[in-house]
GROMACS .gro file of C-alpha atoms in nm:
model
  219
    1MET     CA    1  -0.272   1.123  -0.423
    2SER     CA    2  -0.144   1.420  -0.609
    3SER     CA    3   0.030   1.772  -0.562
    4PRO     CA    4  -0.143   1.971  -0.328
    5LEU     CA    5   0.024   2.268  -0.434
    6PRO     CA    6   0.112   2.393  -0.814
    7SER     CA    7   0.479   2.466  -0.699
    8SER     CA    8   0.482   2.145  -0.549
    9PRO     CA    9   0.765   1.950  -0.745
   10ALA     CA   10   0.597   1.580  -0.685
   11PRO     CA   11   0.428   1.417  -0.988
   12SER     CA   12   0.077   1.413  -0.980
   13VAL     CA   13  -0.044   1.092  -0.904
   14LEU     CA   14  -0.327   1.136  -1.107
   15ASP     CA   15  -0.129   1.089  -1.397
   16LEU     CA   16   0.054   0.776  -1.374
   17ALA     CA   17  -0.219   0.556  -1.477
   18PRO     CA   18  -0.592   0.623  -1.551
   19VAL     CA   19  -0.740   0.379  -1.255
   20VAL     CA   20  -0.598   0.355  -0.927
   21PRO     CA   21  -0.645   0.043  -0.746
   22VAL     CA   22  -0.827   0.024  -0.396
   23VAL     CA   23  -0.679  -0.240  -0.171
   24VAL     CA   24  -0.823  -0.365   0.088
   25LEU     CA   25  -0.596  -0.664   0.294
   26ASP     CA   26  -0.689  -0.887   0.508
   27ASP     CA   27  -0.347  -1.114   0.504
   28LEU     CA   28   0.013  -0.921   0.515
   29ALA     CA   29   0.126  -1.216   0.302
   30ASP     CA   30  -0.072  -1.058   0.022
   31ALA     CA   31   0.021  -0.758   0.011
   32VAL     CA   32   0.381  -0.816  -0.194
   33PRO     CA   33   0.267  -1.062  -0.447
   34LEU     CA   34  -0.025  -0.841  -0.476
   35ALA     CA   35   0.138  -0.518  -0.536
   36ARG     CA   36   0.375  -0.691  -0.770
   37ALA     CA   37   0.047  -0.835  -1.025
   38LEU     CA   38  -0.101  -0.472  -1.060
   39VAL     CA   39   0.217  -0.328  -1.108
   40ALA     CA   40   0.281  -0.587  -1.413
   41GLY     CA   41  -0.060  -0.518  -1.505
   42GLY     CA   42   0.040  -0.189  -1.540
   43LEU     CA   43  -0.168   0.054  -1.264
   44PRO     CA   44   0.176   0.159  -1.036
   45ALA     CA   45  -0.016   0.345  -0.834
   46ILE     CA   46  -0.178   0.150  -0.537
   47GLU     CA   47  -0.389   0.239  -0.248
   48VAL     CA   48  -0.390   0.082   0.060
   49THR     CA   49  -0.673   0.126   0.283
   50LEU     CA   50  -0.638   0.160   0.687
   51ARG     CA   51  -0.940  -0.072   0.706
   52THR     CA   52  -0.797  -0.343   0.858
   53PRO     CA   53  -0.505  -0.411   1.088
   54VAL     CA   54  -0.261  -0.506   0.863
   55ALA     CA   55  -0.249  -0.186   0.652
   56LEU     CA   56   0.049  -0.070   0.778
   57ASP     CA   57   0.264  -0.335   0.776
   58ALA     CA   58   0.077  -0.384   0.426
   59ILE     CA   59   0.252  -0.040   0.330
   60ARG     CA   60   0.569  -0.100   0.432
   61ALA     CA   61   0.622  -0.435   0.275
   62ILE     CA   62   0.535  -0.325  -0.060
   63ALA     CA   63   0.733   0.042  -0.010
   64GLY     CA   64   1.033  -0.198   0.072
   65GLU     CA   65   0.999  -0.477  -0.159
   66VAL     CA   66   0.805  -0.380  -0.504
   67PRO     CA   67   1.042  -0.078  -0.586
   68ASP     CA   68   0.805   0.047  -0.929
   69ALA     CA   69   0.531   0.068  -0.687
   70VAL     CA   70   0.366   0.400  -0.628
   71VAL     CA   71   0.201   0.280  -0.272
   72GLY     CA   72  -0.041   0.546  -0.094
   73ALA     CA   73  -0.261   0.477   0.256
   74GLY     CA   74  -0.625   0.558   0.194
   75THR     CA   75  -0.899   0.612   0.379
   76LEU     CA   76  -0.694   0.838   0.635
   77VAL     CA   77  -0.946   1.016   0.891
   78THR     CA   78  -0.611   1.153   1.190
   79ALA     CA   79  -0.360   1.392   1.203
   80GLU     CA   80  -0.190   1.085   1.372
   81GLN     CA   81  -0.206   0.834   1.111
   82VAL     CA   82  -0.064   1.079   0.832
   83GLY     CA   83   0.295   1.064   1.044
   84GLU     CA   84   0.283   0.640   1.023
   85VAL     CA   85   0.180   0.582   0.678
   86VAL     CA   86   0.458   0.849   0.575
   87ALA     CA   87   0.658   0.668   0.785
   88ALA     CA   88   0.578   0.370   0.655
   89GLY     CA   89   0.632   0.448   0.356
   90ALA     CA   90   0.349   0.618   0.151
   91ARG     CA   91   0.420   0.800  -0.128
   92PHE     CA   92   0.065   0.931  -0.172
   93LEU     CA   93  -0.243   1.003   0.055
   94VAL     CA   94  -0.626   0.955   0.029
   95SER     CA   95  -0.881   1.089   0.259
   96PRO     CA   96  -1.255   1.039   0.274
   97GLY     CA   97  -1.307   1.396   0.356
   98TRP     CA   98  -1.142   1.641   0.519
   99THR     CA   99  -1.098   1.878   0.806
  100ASP     CA  100  -0.825   2.167   0.892
  101VAL     CA  101  -0.634   1.988   1.134
  102LEU     CA  102  -0.633   1.651   0.894
  103LEU     CA  103  -0.560   1.875   0.606
  104GLU     CA  104  -0.242   2.059   0.771
  105ALA     CA  105  -0.127   1.747   0.860
  106MET     CA  106  -0.087   1.586   0.548
  107ARG     CA  107   0.071   1.933   0.376
  108ALA     CA  108   0.310   1.923   0.643
  109SER     CA  109   0.431   1.560   0.508
  110GLY     CA  110   0.510   1.684   0.180
  111VAL     CA  111   0.422   1.366   0.030
  112PRO     CA  112   0.071   1.464  -0.255
  113PHE     CA  113  -0.223   1.360  -0.102
  114LEU     CA  114  -0.634   1.400  -0.212
  115PRO     CA  115  -0.853   1.485   0.041
  116GLY     CA  116  -1.194   1.406  -0.006
  117VAL     CA  117  -1.500   1.584  -0.089
  118SER     CA  118  -1.881   1.544  -0.259
  119THR     CA  119  -1.997   1.900  -0.197
  120THR     CA  120  -1.934   2.170  -0.437
  121SER     CA  121  -1.883   2.392  -0.098
  122GLU     CA  122  -1.610   2.137   0.028
  123VAL     CA  123  -1.436   2.189  -0.343
  124VAL     CA  124  -1.437   2.543  -0.295
  125ALA     CA  125  -1.263   2.551   0.046
  126LEU     CA  126  -0.986   2.337  -0.091
  127LEU     CA  127  -0.907   2.544  -0.369
  128GLU     CA  128  -0.897   2.842  -0.121
  129ARG     CA  129  -0.642   2.614   0.072
  130GLY     CA  130  -0.445   2.615  -0.251
  131VAL     CA  131  -0.545   2.263  -0.332
  132ARG     CA  132  -0.656   2.166  -0.701
  133GLU     CA  133  -0.672   1.801  -0.705
  134MET     CA  134  -0.873   1.603  -0.478
  135LYS     CA  135  -1.086   1.293  -0.415
  136PHE     CA  136  -1.483   1.294  -0.495
  137PHE     CA  137  -1.607   1.049  -0.272
  138PRO     CA  138  -1.848   0.855  -0.287
  139ALA     CA  139  -1.841   0.869  -0.726
  140GLU     CA  140  -2.128   0.696  -0.783
  141ALA     CA  141  -2.374   0.832  -0.438
  142ALA     CA  142  -2.250   1.172  -0.496
  143GLY     CA  143  -2.399   1.245  -0.835
  144GLY     CA  144  -2.130   1.028  -1.028
  145THR     CA  145  -2.030   1.203  -1.379
  146ALA     CA  146  -2.354   1.465  -1.428
  147TYR     CA  147  -2.249   1.601  -1.066
  148LEU     CA  148  -1.876   1.660  -1.199
  149LYS     CA  149  -1.960   1.747  -1.519
  150ALA     CA  150  -2.181   2.016  -1.372
  151LEU     CA  151  -1.860   2.086  -1.143
  152ALA     CA  152  -1.606   2.187  -1.481
  153ALA     CA  153  -1.714   2.487  -1.591
  154PRO     CA  154  -1.754   2.721  -1.286
  155LEU     CA  155  -1.446   2.530  -1.101
  156PRO     CA  156  -1.228   2.418  -1.385
  157GLN     CA  157  -0.921   2.446  -1.180
  158ALA     CA  158  -1.044   2.157  -0.976
  159ARG     CA  159  -0.918   1.789  -1.054
  160PHE     CA  160  -1.069   1.457  -0.914
  161CYS     CA  161  -0.995   1.084  -0.852
  162PRO     CA  162  -1.380   0.977  -0.828
  163THR     CA  163  -1.391   0.633  -0.606
  164GLY     CA  164  -1.685   0.460  -0.453
  165GLY     CA  165  -1.933   0.222  -0.692
  166ILE     CA  166  -1.725   0.276  -1.018
  167THR     CA  167  -1.717  -0.054  -1.260
  168PRO     CA  168  -1.532  -0.118  -1.535
  169ALA     CA  169  -1.869   0.010  -1.775
  170SER     CA  170  -1.857   0.356  -1.630
  171ALA     CA  171  -1.474   0.405  -1.577
  172PRO     CA  172  -1.428   0.553  -1.901
  173GLU     CA  173  -1.740   0.790  -1.875
  174TYR     CA  174  -1.554   0.903  -1.601
  175LEU     CA  175  -1.245   0.959  -1.759
  176ALA     CA  176  -1.421   1.121  -2.092
  177LEU     CA  177  -1.483   1.433  -1.790
  178PRO     CA  178  -1.192   1.689  -1.862
  179ASN     CA  179  -1.158   1.758  -1.475
  180VAL     CA  180  -1.130   1.395  -1.447
  181GLY     CA  181  -0.772   1.298  -1.392
  182CYS     CA  182  -0.813   0.929  -1.314
  183VAL     CA  183  -1.077   0.669  -1.113
  184GLY     CA  184  -1.032   0.465  -0.821
  185GLY     CA  185  -1.179   0.100  -0.827
  186SER     CA  186  -1.103  -0.251  -0.688
  187TRP     CA  187  -1.308  -0.461  -1.014
  188MET     CA  188  -0.920  -0.602  -1.054
  189LEU     CA  189  -0.950  -0.750  -0.682
  190PRO     CA  190  -1.237  -1.015  -0.740
  191LYS     CA  191  -1.261  -1.118  -0.344
  192ASP     CA  192  -1.240  -1.503  -0.463
  193ALA     CA  193  -0.927  -1.378  -0.613
  194VAL     CA  194  -0.751  -1.216  -0.382
  195ALA     CA  195  -0.883  -1.516  -0.130
  196GLY     CA  196  -0.724  -1.819  -0.371
  197ARG     CA  197  -0.395  -1.620  -0.466
  198ASP     CA  198  -0.502  -1.563  -0.851
  199TRP     CA  199  -0.246  -1.320  -0.868
  200GLY     CA  200  -0.187  -1.404  -1.254
  201ARG     CA  201  -0.581  -1.328  -1.300
  202VAL     CA  202  -0.531  -0.988  -1.072
  203GLU     CA  203  -0.228  -0.903  -1.332
  204ALA     CA  204  -0.474  -0.992  -1.625
  205LEU     CA  205  -0.797  -0.732  -1.415
  206ALA     CA  206  -0.521  -0.433  -1.360
  207ARG     CA  207  -0.447  -0.475  -1.762
  208GLU     CA  208  -0.766  -0.423  -1.868
  209ALA     CA  209  -0.825  -0.184  -1.614
  210ALA     CA  210  -0.469  -0.005  -1.768
  211GLY     CA  211  -0.635   0.020  -2.079
  212LEU     CA  212  -0.910   0.187  -2.055
  213SER     CA  213  -0.986   0.593  -2.131
  214ALA     CA  214  -1.264   0.769  -2.252
  215GLY     CA  215  -1.468   0.530  -2.487
  216GLY     CA  216  -1.338   0.222  -2.317
  217THR     CA  217  -1.021   0.222  -2.563
  218SER     CA  218  -0.663   0.146  -2.506
  219ARG     CA  219  -0.489   0.521  -2.467
   0.00000   0.00000   0.00000
């Protein structure tokens, strides 16, 4: 979700908002109104995961109809998917993990990206390849704030978007860390609100998330 190289002119997605909504869409008709609700609530960077058959079309719809949204693609696991989502309009890329083949495909796309890491060795390997901004996944299961805090001293050049198990209560603890730019989460998209198409509730929850910062107060 952010620039892979220091020389890249693309702005860092880590700095757009404190929270990046992680969206799983089952109904294509929900894509545009859901994205509009998130943007209205102050969360412009939206990660649409490639976990459902409609994901690619959802990215295309949001890119075409919600100009204030910075729509990205998540759960990228193959080089072929990179080309498909960029063609659909994805403006950033997120993977749960990485290989050299996937990494090179994301780098060649020219689109900002966040490869997923969960170990120190993976972070060091990415730094060797010029990548400084990464997804830390699955955040809670992989060690949470304690793990990221431990990485900050030996690897201060690495910045992270932790995702996986983060809640409104724990998000400020992550955001307080010097090596965390933002967090990813889905709590502003309750299943019942999406199923009921209660976009007003989604917007209100997005607004609360957009106000989160270290310590839990508005930025």
